[in-house]
PDB file of C-alpha atoms and ligand atoms in Angstrom:
ATOM      1  CA  MET U   1     258.362  -8.026  41.234  1.00 71.00           C
ATOM      2  CA  THR U   2     261.629  -6.188  40.668  1.00 92.00           C
ATOM      3  CA  ARG U   3     264.018  -6.763  43.515  1.00 97.00           C
ATOM      4  CA  THR U   4     265.603  -3.895  45.330  1.00 98.00           C
ATOM      5  CA  VAL U   5     269.316  -4.517  45.707  1.00 98.00           C
ATOM      6  CA  TYR U   6     272.119  -2.644  47.435  1.00 98.00           C
ATOM      7  CA  VAL U   7     275.253  -1.465  45.647  1.00 98.00           C
ATOM      8  CA  ASN U   8     277.888   0.764  47.225  1.00 97.00           C
ATOM      9  CA  GLY U   9     275.555   2.753  49.451  1.00 97.00           C
ATOM     10  CA  GLU U  10     272.499   2.828  47.179  1.00 98.00           C
ATOM     11  CA  TYR U  11     269.235   0.895  47.155  1.00 98.00           C
ATOM     12  CA  LEU U  12     268.297   0.321  43.496  1.00 98.00           C
ATOM     13  CA  PRO U  13     266.024  -1.812  41.326  1.00 98.00           C
ATOM     14  CA  GLU U  14     268.083  -4.863  40.259  1.00 98.00           C
ATOM     15  CA  THR U  15     267.913  -3.747  36.616  1.00 97.00           C
ATOM     16  CA  GLU U  16     269.682  -0.488  37.437  1.00 97.00           C
ATOM     17  CA  ALA U  17     272.437  -1.848  39.693  1.00 97.00           C
ATOM     18  CA  LYS U  18     275.877  -1.696  38.080  1.00 97.00           C
ATOM     19  CA  VAL U  19     279.459  -2.734  38.890  1.00 97.00           C
ATOM     20  CA  SER U  20     282.525  -1.888  36.761  1.00 97.00           C
ATOM     21  CA  ILE U  21     283.796  -4.491  34.275  1.00 98.00           C
ATOM     22  CA  PHE U  22     287.223  -3.817  35.834  1.00 97.00           C
ATOM     23  CA  ASP U  23     286.025  -4.877  39.276  1.00 98.00           C
ATOM     24  CA  ARG U  24     288.486  -7.421  40.687  1.00 98.00           C
ATOM     25  CA  GLY U  25     285.604  -9.567  41.889  1.00 98.00           C
ATOM     26  CA  PHE U  26     284.571 -10.005  38.243  1.00 98.00           C
ATOM     27  CA  LEU U  27     288.073 -10.318  36.752  1.00 98.00           C
ATOM     28  CA  MET U  28     289.875 -12.322  39.454  1.00 97.00           C
ATOM     29  CA  ALA U  29     287.385 -13.641  41.999  1.00 98.00           C
ATOM     30  CA  ASP U  30     289.115 -11.171  44.348  1.00 98.00           C
ATOM     31  CA  ALA U  31     286.026 -11.087  46.515  1.00 98.00           C
ATOM     32  CA  VAL U  32     284.491 -12.609  49.619  1.00 98.00           C
ATOM     33  CA  TYR U  33     280.872 -13.319  50.414  1.00 98.00           C
ATOM     34  CA  GLU U  34     278.347 -14.360  53.034  1.00 98.00           C
ATOM     35  CA  VAL U  35     274.879 -15.876  52.800  1.00 98.00           C
ATOM     36  CA  THR U  36     272.551 -15.268  55.734  1.00 98.00           C
ATOM     37  CA  SER U  37     269.210 -17.016  55.910  1.00 98.00           C
ATOM     38  CA  VAL U  38     265.945 -15.324  56.787  1.00 98.00           C
ATOM     39  CA  LEU U  39     263.162 -17.046  58.732  1.00 98.00           C
ATOM     40  CA  ASP U  40     259.989 -15.264  59.883  1.00 98.00           C
ATOM     41  CA  GLY U  41     261.422 -12.110  58.264  1.00 98.00           C
ATOM     42  CA  LYS U  42     264.425 -12.195  60.621  1.00 98.00           C
ATOM     43  CA  LEU U  43     268.145 -12.859  60.137  1.00 98.00           C
ATOM     44  CA  ILE U  44     269.629 -16.147  61.360  1.00 98.00           C
ATOM     45  CA  ASP U  45     273.017 -15.828  63.130  1.00 98.00           C
ATOM     46  CA  PHE U  46     273.826 -12.396  61.645  1.00 98.00           C
ATOM     47  CA  GLU U  47     276.591 -11.996  64.242  1.00 98.00           C
ATOM     48  CA  GLY U  48     278.374 -15.171  63.090  1.00 98.00           C
ATOM     49  CA  HIS U  49     278.310 -14.084  59.455  1.00 98.00           C
ATOM     50  CA  ALA U  50     279.524 -10.566  60.285  1.00 98.00           C
ATOM     51  CA  VAL U  51     282.453 -11.950  62.314  1.00 98.00           C
ATOM     52  CA  ARG U  52     283.451 -14.400  59.552  1.00 98.00           C
ATOM     53  CA  LEU U  53     283.191 -11.649  56.913  1.00 98.00           C
ATOM     54  CA  LYS U  54     285.625  -9.519  58.927  1.00 98.00           C
ATOM     55  CA  ARG U  55     287.994 -12.495  59.199  1.00 98.00           C
ATOM     56  CA  SER U  56     287.841 -13.194  55.427  1.00 98.00           C
ATOM     57  CA  LEU U  57     288.540  -9.505  54.681  1.00 98.00           C
ATOM     58  CA  ASP U  58     291.444  -9.401  57.152  1.00 98.00           C
ATOM     59  CA  GLU U  59     293.023 -12.579  55.732  1.00 98.00           C
ATOM     60  CA  LEU U  60     293.037 -10.967  52.274  1.00 97.00           C
ATOM     61  CA  ASP U  61     294.083  -7.449  53.411  1.00 96.00           C
ATOM     62  CA  MET U  62     290.830  -6.136  52.036  1.00 95.00           C
ATOM     63  CA  ALA U  63     289.225  -2.999  53.451  1.00 90.00           C
ATOM     64  CA  GLU U  64     285.985  -3.220  55.421  1.00 93.00           C
ATOM     65  CA  PRO U  65     283.274  -1.495  53.375  1.00 95.00           C
ATOM     66  CA  CYS U  66     281.249  -0.419  56.422  1.00 94.00           C
ATOM     67  CA  SER U  67     280.622  -1.113  60.088  1.00 96.00           C
ATOM     68  CA  LYS U  68     278.807  -4.182  61.414  1.00 97.00           C
ATOM     69  CA  GLU U  69     275.912  -1.960  62.510  1.00 97.00           C
ATOM     70  CA  GLN U  70     275.552  -0.511  58.998  1.00 97.00           C
ATOM     71  CA  LEU U  71     275.708  -4.026  57.562  1.00 98.00           C
ATOM     72  CA  LEU U  72     272.873  -5.149  59.828  1.00 98.00           C
ATOM     73  CA  GLU U  73     270.815  -2.136  58.800  1.00 98.00           C
ATOM     74  CA  VAL U  74     271.298  -2.908  55.075  1.00 98.00           C
ATOM     75  CA  HIS U  75     270.364  -6.568  55.611  1.00 98.00           C
ATOM     76  CA  ARG U  76     267.214  -5.612  57.481  1.00 98.00           C
ATOM     77  CA  LYS U  77     266.192  -2.926  55.022  1.00 98.00           C
ATOM     78  CA  LEU U  78     266.558  -5.292  52.031  1.00 98.00           C
ATOM     79  CA  VAL U  79     264.512  -7.963  53.816  1.00 98.00           C
ATOM     80  CA  GLU U  80     261.813  -5.378  54.476  1.00 98.00           C
ATOM     81  CA  LEU U  81     261.851  -3.715  51.032  1.00 98.00           C
ATOM     82  CA  ASN U  82     261.618  -7.103  49.303  1.00 98.00           C
ATOM     83  CA  GLY U  83     259.058  -8.567  51.710  1.00 98.00           C
ATOM     84  CA  ILE U  84     261.177 -11.631  52.543  1.00 98.00           C
ATOM     85  CA  GLU U  85     259.643 -13.998  55.096  1.00 98.00           C
ATOM     86  CA  GLU U  86     261.822 -17.015  54.215  1.00 98.00           C
ATOM     87  CA  GLY U  87     264.869 -16.679  52.056  1.00 98.00           C
ATOM     88  CA  LEU U  88     268.470 -15.541  51.886  1.00 98.00           C
ATOM     89  CA  VAL U  89     270.520 -12.378  51.905  1.00 98.00           C
ATOM     90  CA  TYR U  90     273.635 -12.615  49.713  1.00 98.00           C
ATOM     91  CA  LEU U  91     276.478 -10.205  50.454  1.00 98.00           C
ATOM     92  CA  GLN U  92     279.653  -9.779  48.430  1.00 98.00           C
ATOM     93  CA  VAL U  93     282.621  -7.508  49.016  1.00 98.00           C
ATOM     94  CA  SER U  94     285.341  -7.240  46.381  1.00 98.00           C
ATOM     95  CA  ARG U  95     288.595  -5.334  46.339  1.00 98.00           C
ATOM     96  CA  GLY U  96     286.978  -2.980  43.816  1.00 97.00           C
ATOM     97  CA  SER U  97     288.935  -1.507  40.964  1.00 94.00           C
ATOM     98  CA  ASP U  98     291.123   1.438  40.078  1.00 91.00           C
ATOM     99  CA  GLY U  99     289.864   1.302  36.511  1.00 94.00           C
ATOM    100  CA  ASP U 100     292.170  -1.220  34.846  1.00 96.00           C
ATOM    101  CA  ARG U 101     293.312  -4.840  35.083  1.00 97.00           C
ATOM    102  CA  ASP U 102     296.466  -5.635  37.044  1.00 97.00           C
ATOM    103  CA  PHE U 103     297.592  -8.603  39.161  1.00 97.00           C
ATOM    104  CA  VAL U 104     299.048  -6.171  41.672  1.00 97.00           C
ATOM    105  CA  PHE U 105     296.473  -5.005  44.219  1.00 96.00           C
ATOM    106  CA  PRO U 106     295.252  -1.444  43.630  1.00 96.00           C
ATOM    107  CA  SER U 107     296.288   1.200  46.182  1.00 94.00           C
ATOM    108  CA  ALA U 108     294.918   0.823  49.702  1.00 88.00           C
ATOM    109  CA  ASP U 109     292.566   3.799  49.276  1.00 91.00           C
ATOM    110  CA  THR U 110     290.667   1.993  46.476  1.00 94.00           C
ATOM    111  CA  LYS U 111     287.086   1.579  47.660  1.00 95.00           C
ATOM    112  CA  PRO U 112     285.852  -1.999  48.028  1.00 97.00           C
ATOM    113  CA  THR U 113     282.699  -2.888  46.105  1.00 98.00           C
ATOM    114  CA  ILE U 114     279.809  -4.027  48.272  1.00 98.00           C
ATOM    115  CA  VAL U 115     276.718  -5.683  46.840  1.00 98.00           C
ATOM    116  CA  LEU U 116     273.770  -7.250  48.646  1.00 98.00           C
ATOM    117  CA  PHE U 117     270.620  -8.841  47.298  1.00 98.00           C
ATOM    118  CA  THR U 118     267.835 -11.019  48.662  1.00 98.00           C
ATOM    119  CA  GLN U 119     266.546 -14.350  47.380  1.00 98.00           C
ATOM    120  CA  ASN U 120     262.963 -15.201  48.189  1.00 98.00           C
ATOM    121  CA  LYS U 121     262.690 -18.904  49.188  1.00 97.00           C
ATOM    122  CA  PRO U 122     259.284 -19.749  50.605  1.00 97.00           C
ATOM    123  CA  GLY U 123     259.406 -23.195  52.235  1.00 95.00           C
ATOM    124  CA  LEU U 124     263.131 -22.958  53.060  1.00 96.00           C
ATOM    125  CA  ALA U 125     262.636 -24.436  56.536  1.00 97.00           C
ATOM    126  CA  ASP U 126     259.933 -26.939  55.635  1.00 96.00           C
ATOM    127  CA  SER U 127     261.956 -28.294  52.730  1.00 94.00           C
ATOM    128  CA  PRO U 128     260.909 -31.408  50.753  1.00 96.00           C
ATOM    129  CA  ALA U 129     264.630 -32.118  50.139  1.00 96.00           C
ATOM    130  CA  ALA U 130     265.254 -32.349  53.889  1.00 97.00           C
ATOM    131  CA  ALA U 131     262.314 -34.743  54.308  1.00 97.00           C
ATOM    132  CA  LYS U 132     263.794 -37.058  51.641  1.00 98.00           C
ATOM    133  CA  GLY U 133     267.496 -36.599  52.379  1.00 98.00           C
ATOM    134  CA  ASN U 134     270.311 -36.005  49.892  1.00 98.00           C
ATOM    135  CA  ARG U 135     272.019 -38.574  47.700  1.00 98.00           C
ATOM    136  CA  ILE U 136     275.669 -37.655  47.257  1.00 98.00           C
ATOM    137  CA  ILE U 137     278.733 -38.696  45.276  1.00 98.00           C
ATOM    138  CA  SER U 138     282.371 -38.261  46.272  1.00 98.00           C
ATOM    139  CA  ILE U 139     284.836 -36.400  44.054  1.00 98.00           C
ATOM    140  CA  GLU U 140     288.435 -35.258  44.378  1.00 98.00           C
ATOM    141  CA  ASP U 141     288.970 -31.927  46.170  1.00 98.00           C
ATOM    142  CA  ILE U 142     291.070 -29.817  43.798  1.00 98.00           C
ATOM    143  CA  ARG U 143     290.256 -26.403  45.290  1.00 98.00           C
ATOM    144  CA  TRP U 144     292.903 -23.926  46.483  1.00 98.00           C
ATOM    145  CA  GLY U 145     294.474 -24.281  49.938  1.00 97.00           C
ATOM    146  CA  ARG U 146     292.701 -21.472  51.834  1.00 98.00           C
ATOM    147  CA  ARG U 147     289.167 -22.796  51.993  1.00 98.00           C
ATOM    148  CA  ASP U 148     288.735 -21.126  55.379  1.00 98.00           C
ATOM    149  CA  ILE U 149     288.457 -17.807  53.524  1.00 98.00           C
ATOM    150  CA  LYS U 150     285.009 -17.478  52.014  1.00 98.00           C
ATOM    151  CA  THR U 151     285.986 -16.286  48.535  1.00 98.00           C
ATOM    152  CA  THR U 152     283.819 -16.265  45.428  1.00 98.00           C
ATOM    153  CA  GLN U 153     286.048 -18.838  43.681  1.00 98.00           C
ATOM    154  CA  LEU U 154     283.126 -21.209  43.294  1.00 98.00           C
ATOM    155  CA  LEU U 155     283.840 -22.753  39.898  1.00 98.00           C
ATOM    156  CA  TYR U 156     284.922 -26.155  41.216  1.00 98.00           C
ATOM    157  CA  PRO U 157     282.106 -26.438  43.787  1.00 98.00           C
ATOM    158  CA  SER U 158     279.757 -25.517  40.964  1.00 98.00           C
ATOM    159  CA  MET U 159     281.293 -28.218  38.736  1.00 98.00           C
ATOM    160  CA  GLY U 160     280.954 -30.668  41.641  1.00 98.00           C
ATOM    161  CA  LYS U 161     277.213 -29.984  41.854  1.00 98.00           C
ATOM    162  CA  MET U 162     276.981 -30.578  38.091  1.00 98.00           C
ATOM    163  CA  MET U 163     278.886 -33.884  38.421  1.00 98.00           C
ATOM    164  CA  ALA U 164     276.405 -34.902  41.124  1.00 98.00           C
ATOM    165  CA  LYS U 165     273.491 -33.892  38.926  1.00 98.00           C
ATOM    166  CA  ALA U 166     274.910 -35.853  35.982  1.00 98.00           C
ATOM    167  CA  ALA U 167     275.087 -38.906  38.287  1.00 98.00           C
ATOM    168  CA  GLY U 168     271.411 -38.415  39.239  1.00 98.00           C
ATOM    169  CA  CYS U 169     272.381 -37.211  42.741  1.00 98.00           C
ATOM    170  CA  ASP U 170     271.969 -34.037  44.779  1.00 98.00           C
ATOM    171  CA  ASP U 171     275.445 -33.036  45.885  1.00 98.00           C
ATOM    172  CA  ALA U 172     279.110 -34.053  46.194  1.00 98.00           C
ATOM    173  CA  TRP U 173     281.542 -34.503  49.060  1.00 99.00           C
ATOM    174  CA  LEU U 174     285.166 -33.618  48.392  1.00 98.00           C
ATOM    175  CA  ILE U 175     288.090 -35.926  49.126  1.00 98.00           C
ATOM    176  CA  GLU U 176     291.698 -34.883  49.686  1.00 98.00           C
ATOM    177  CA  ASP U 177     294.547 -37.283  50.549  1.00 98.00           C
ATOM    178  CA  GLY U 178     291.951 -39.974  51.206  1.00 98.00           C
ATOM    179  CA  TYR U 179     289.895 -37.942  53.693  1.00 98.00           C
ATOM    180  CA  VAL U 180     286.616 -36.081  53.301  1.00 98.00           C
ATOM    181  CA  THR U 181     287.118 -32.322  53.521  1.00 98.00           C
ATOM    182  CA  GLU U 182     283.530 -31.032  53.185  1.00 98.00           C
ATOM    183  CA  GLY U 183     280.606 -30.809  50.785  1.00 98.00           C
ATOM    184  CA  THR U 184     280.579 -28.505  47.738  1.00 98.00           C
ATOM    185  CA  SER U 185     278.746 -25.869  49.789  1.00 98.00           C
ATOM    186  CA  ASN U 186     278.371 -27.392  53.242  1.00 98.00           C
ATOM    187  CA  ASN U 187     280.192 -29.118  56.083  1.00 98.00           C
ATOM    188  CA  ALA U 188     280.042 -32.930  56.247  1.00 98.00           C
ATOM    189  CA  TYR U 189     279.243 -35.306  59.131  1.00 99.00           C
ATOM    190  CA  PHE U 190     278.438 -38.952  59.751  1.00 98.00           C
ATOM    191  CA  VAL U 191     276.939 -40.667  62.778  1.00 98.00           C
ATOM    192  CA  LYS U 192     278.026 -44.092  64.021  1.00 98.00           C
ATOM    193  CA  ASN U 193     276.729 -45.689  67.236  1.00 97.00           C
ATOM    194  CA  GLY U 194     275.303 -42.321  68.283  1.00 96.00           C
ATOM    195  CA  LYS U 195     278.598 -40.436  67.848  1.00 98.00           C
ATOM    196  CA  ILE U 196     278.759 -37.475  65.444  1.00 98.00           C
ATOM    197  CA  VAL U 197     282.031 -37.343  63.498  1.00 98.00           C
ATOM    198  CA  THR U 198     283.201 -34.308  61.517  1.00 98.00           C
ATOM    199  CA  ARG U 199     286.515 -32.930  60.267  1.00 98.00           C
ATOM    200  CA  PRO U 200     288.224 -30.452  62.616  1.00 98.00           C
ATOM    201  CA  LEU U 201     288.624 -26.790  61.638  1.00 98.00           C
ATOM    202  CA  SER U 202     291.743 -25.866  59.626  1.00 98.00           C
ATOM    203  CA  THR U 203     292.542 -24.034  56.403  1.00 98.00           C
ATOM    204  CA  ASP U 204     291.204 -27.107  54.546  1.00 98.00           C
ATOM    205  CA  ILE U 205     287.534 -26.318  55.130  1.00 98.00           C
ATOM    206  CA  LEU U 206     285.208 -23.384  55.523  1.00 98.00           C
ATOM    207  CA  HIS U 207     284.472 -22.631  59.163  1.00 98.00           C
ATOM    208  CA  GLY U 208     280.729 -22.998  58.803  1.00 98.00           C
ATOM    209  CA  ILE U 209     278.558 -20.699  60.866  1.00 98.00           C
ATOM    210  CA  THR U 210     275.948 -23.469  60.948  1.00 98.00           C
ATOM    211  CA  ARG U 211     278.621 -26.038  61.886  1.00 98.00           C
ATOM    212  CA  LYS U 212     279.540 -24.008  64.970  1.00 98.00           C
ATOM    213  CA  ALA U 213     275.921 -23.559  66.045  1.00 98.00           C
ATOM    214  CA  VAL U 214     274.944 -27.185  65.391  1.00 98.00           C
ATOM    215  CA  LEU U 215     277.951 -28.602  67.274  1.00 98.00           C
ATOM    216  CA  ARG U 216     277.140 -26.347  70.226  1.00 98.00           C
ATOM    217  CA  MET U 217     273.497 -27.457  70.208  1.00 98.00           C
ATOM    218  CA  ALA U 218     274.502 -31.122  69.838  1.00 98.00           C
ATOM    219  CA  ALA U 219     276.821 -30.811  72.852  1.00 98.00           C
ATOM    220  CA  GLU U 220     274.051 -29.112  74.842  1.00 97.00           C
ATOM    221  CA  ALA U 221     271.753 -32.030  73.945  1.00 97.00           C
ATOM    222  CA  GLN U 222     274.419 -34.413  75.409  1.00 97.00           C
ATOM    223  CA  MET U 223     275.272 -35.850  71.992  1.00 98.00           C
ATOM    224  CA  GLU U 224     278.763 -37.256  71.569  1.00 98.00           C
ATOM    225  CA  ILE U 225     280.966 -35.413  69.044  1.00 98.00           C
ATOM    226  CA  GLU U 226     284.357 -36.355  67.628  1.00 98.00           C
ATOM    227  CA  GLU U 227     286.285 -33.905  65.439  1.00 98.00           C
ATOM    228  CA  ARG U 228     288.747 -35.920  63.360  1.00 98.00           C
ATOM    229  CA  LEU U 229     289.661 -36.800  59.786  1.00 98.00           C
ATOM    230  CA  PHE U 230     287.428 -39.472  58.238  1.00 98.00           C
ATOM    231  CA  THR U 231     287.295 -41.427  54.996  1.00 98.00           C
ATOM    232  CA  ILE U 232     284.377 -41.768  52.629  1.00 98.00           C
ATOM    233  CA  ASP U 233     284.324 -45.524  53.386  1.00 98.00           C
ATOM    234  CA  GLU U 234     283.677 -44.798  57.068  1.00 98.00           C
ATOM    235  CA  ALA U 235     280.830 -42.516  56.066  1.00 98.00           C
ATOM    236  CA  LYS U 236     279.384 -45.221  53.792  1.00 98.00           C
ATOM    237  CA  GLU U 237     279.353 -47.639  56.751  1.00 98.00           C
ATOM    238  CA  ALA U 238     277.739 -45.089  59.046  1.00 98.00           C
ATOM    239  CA  ASP U 239     274.256 -45.267  60.545  1.00 98.00           C
ATOM    240  CA  GLU U 240     273.473 -41.878  59.052  1.00 98.00           C
ATOM    241  CA  ALA U 241     275.092 -38.748  57.632  1.00 98.00           C
ATOM    242  CA  PHE U 242     274.235 -35.098  57.118  1.00 98.00           C
ATOM    243  CA  THR U 243     275.550 -31.710  56.037  1.00 98.00           C
ATOM    244  CA  THR U 244     275.156 -28.217  57.474  1.00 98.00           C
ATOM    245  CA  SER U 245     274.978 -24.825  55.794  1.00 98.00           C
ATOM    246  CA  ALA U 246     273.302 -21.473  56.363  1.00 98.00           C
ATOM    247  CA  SER U 247     270.969 -21.974  53.412  1.00 97.00           C
ATOM    248  CA  ALA U 248     269.986 -25.645  53.979  1.00 98.00           C
ATOM    249  CA  PHE U 249     270.414 -25.822  57.797  1.00 98.00           C
ATOM    250  CA  VAL U 250     270.890 -29.511  58.712  1.00 98.00           C
ATOM    251  CA  MET U 251     270.406 -31.652  55.583  1.00 98.00           C
ATOM    252  CA  PRO U 252     270.225 -35.445  55.982  1.00 98.00           C
ATOM    253  CA  VAL U 253     272.324 -37.579  53.609  1.00 98.00           C
ATOM    254  CA  VAL U 254     270.779 -40.957  52.758  1.00 98.00           C
ATOM    255  CA  GLU U 255     273.120 -42.298  50.071  1.00 98.00           C
ATOM    256  CA  ILE U 256     276.857 -42.025  49.345  1.00 98.00           C
ATOM    257  CA  ASP U 257     278.321 -43.247  46.023  1.00 98.00           C
ATOM    258  CA  GLY U 258     275.302 -45.512  45.539  1.00 98.00           C
ATOM    259  CA  VAL U 259     275.513 -47.001  49.065  1.00 98.00           C
ATOM    260  CA  THR U 260     272.318 -46.563  51.077  1.00 98.00           C
ATOM    261  CA  LEU U 261     272.764 -45.449  54.688  1.00 98.00           C
ATOM    262  CA  GLY U 262     270.531 -47.149  57.242  1.00 95.00           C
ATOM    263  CA  ASP U 263     267.056 -47.646  55.804  1.00 96.00           C
ATOM    264  CA  GLY U 264     267.564 -44.914  53.196  1.00 97.00           C
ATOM    265  CA  THR U 265     265.536 -42.291  55.033  1.00 98.00           C
ATOM    266  CA  PRO U 266     266.827 -39.317  57.094  1.00 98.00           C
ATOM    267  CA  GLY U 267     268.366 -40.538  60.347  1.00 98.00           C
ATOM    268  CA  PRO U 268     267.164 -39.628  63.860  1.00 98.00           C
ATOM    269  CA  VAL U 269     270.234 -37.544  64.783  1.00 98.00           C
ATOM    270  CA  ALA U 270     270.036 -35.408  61.626  1.00 98.00           C
ATOM    271  CA  LYS U 271     266.277 -34.963  62.043  1.00 98.00           C
ATOM    272  CA  ARG U 272     266.594 -33.995  65.691  1.00 98.00           C
ATOM    273  CA  LEU U 273     269.475 -31.591  65.034  1.00 98.00           C
ATOM    274  CA  ARG U 274     267.549 -29.950  62.202  1.00 98.00           C
ATOM    275  CA  GLU U 275     264.587 -29.411  64.536  1.00 98.00           C
ATOM    276  CA  ILE U 276     266.740 -28.079  67.378  1.00 98.00           C
ATOM    277  CA  TYR U 277     268.703 -25.829  65.010  1.00 98.00           C
ATOM    278  CA  LEU U 278     265.591 -24.325  63.396  1.00 98.00           C
ATOM    279  CA  ASP U 279     263.900 -23.865  66.746  1.00 98.00           C
ATOM    280  CA  GLU U 280     266.858 -22.229  68.512  1.00 98.00           C
ATOM    281  CA  SER U 281     267.793 -20.130  65.487  1.00 98.00           C
ATOM    282  CA  ARG U 282     264.287 -18.735  65.100  1.00 97.00           C
ATOM    283  CA  LYS U 283     264.332 -17.742  68.778  1.00 97.00           C
ATOM    284  CA  ALA U 284     267.692 -15.975  68.457  1.00 97.00           C
ATOM    285  CA  ALA U 285     266.990 -14.374  65.033  1.00 97.00           C
ATOM    286  CA  VAL U 286     267.355 -10.622  64.628  1.00 97.00           C
TER     287      VAL U 286
HETATM  288  N1  PMP B 301     281.686 -25.341  53.299  1.00 68.01           N
HETATM  289  C1  PMP B 301     281.606 -24.710  52.121  1.00 68.01           C
HETATM  290  C2  PMP B 301     282.608 -25.000  51.059  1.00 68.01           C
HETATM  291  C3  PMP B 301     280.574 -23.772  51.875  1.00 68.01           C
HETATM  292  O1  PMP B 301     280.491 -23.142  50.700  1.00 68.01           O
HETATM  293  C4  PMP B 301     279.621 -23.548  52.899  1.00 68.01           C
HETATM  294  C5  PMP B 301     278.477 -22.610  52.686  1.00 68.01           C
HETATM  295  N2  PMP B 301     278.858 -21.374  52.242  1.00 68.01           N
HETATM  296  C6  PMP B 301     279.752 -24.230  54.106  1.00 68.01           C
HETATM  297  C7  PMP B 301     280.800 -25.118  54.277  1.00 68.01           C
HETATM  298  C8  PMP B 301     278.776 -24.017  55.241  1.00 68.01           C
HETATM  299  O2  PMP B 301     279.007 -22.783  55.862  1.00 68.01           O
HETATM  300  P1  PMP B 301     277.825 -21.996  56.573  1.00 68.01           P
HETATM  301  O3  PMP B 301     277.256 -22.894  57.592  1.00 68.01           O
HETATM  302  O4  PMP B 301     278.484 -20.821  57.161  1.00 68.01           O
HETATM  303  O5  PMP B 301     276.833 -21.653  55.493  1.00 68.01           O
END
């Protein structure tokens, strides 16, 4: 089936959708993005993604392509047109182009480019990967210093996933100045003696929409949470570990740099949080 995608106000078959070769998203990764998951044909935490998109745009002095209400309408229409029950909606906004390449930003009246498309992922919630848990490696974090802005500069995270794959693993956690920042495309946590530990928010990590929701739900479930810097060695000695992201929800981690955590199966805290998160998110989906 040909997907219907959205480009600058138009719904088009994916084969007919076009963006200029001078677009700054293409030439300079001068673009921000969001990925919103879809369960039961509904959007999970659309509000959170819309608010973070606005923040990313503001931080980069990039114009808003449309209102939040219009954005919601486009998301919903694409989900409907493409018959998505479980999957993702990818959204990207770039600074557009004034028809040439220049380091200097184009004039403020240059229209941003907005693109959305869906990805059909049946079985996203009932994932075999989550039942098994991820095996991860640690690598140095050499990304730029504004990781709180969700830009499309994903080359190093992509290389990190390839390094993990080459090592026979599923993903990588990034280390800076001896401390874990986050995963290649997720926030990182470990659990020791019932306490959930994760790095506090700063410009060093992406402010995960799932992180915020999961920490709120964990607090509501009377779980103990500590936001502080942590080393990979602490995580290796933990009872269990996990990651969070909009596309994988709560993903247990069962091995770090070849060290097995607990009995090598997903831990009780990660499993419980995944269940709570999926349950609550489905109820609140729009
Ligand atoms: N950190 C990074 C580097 C990411 O790419 C992502 C996913 N985009 C996350 C964390 C998780 O964020 P969210 O829960 O909003 O998907």
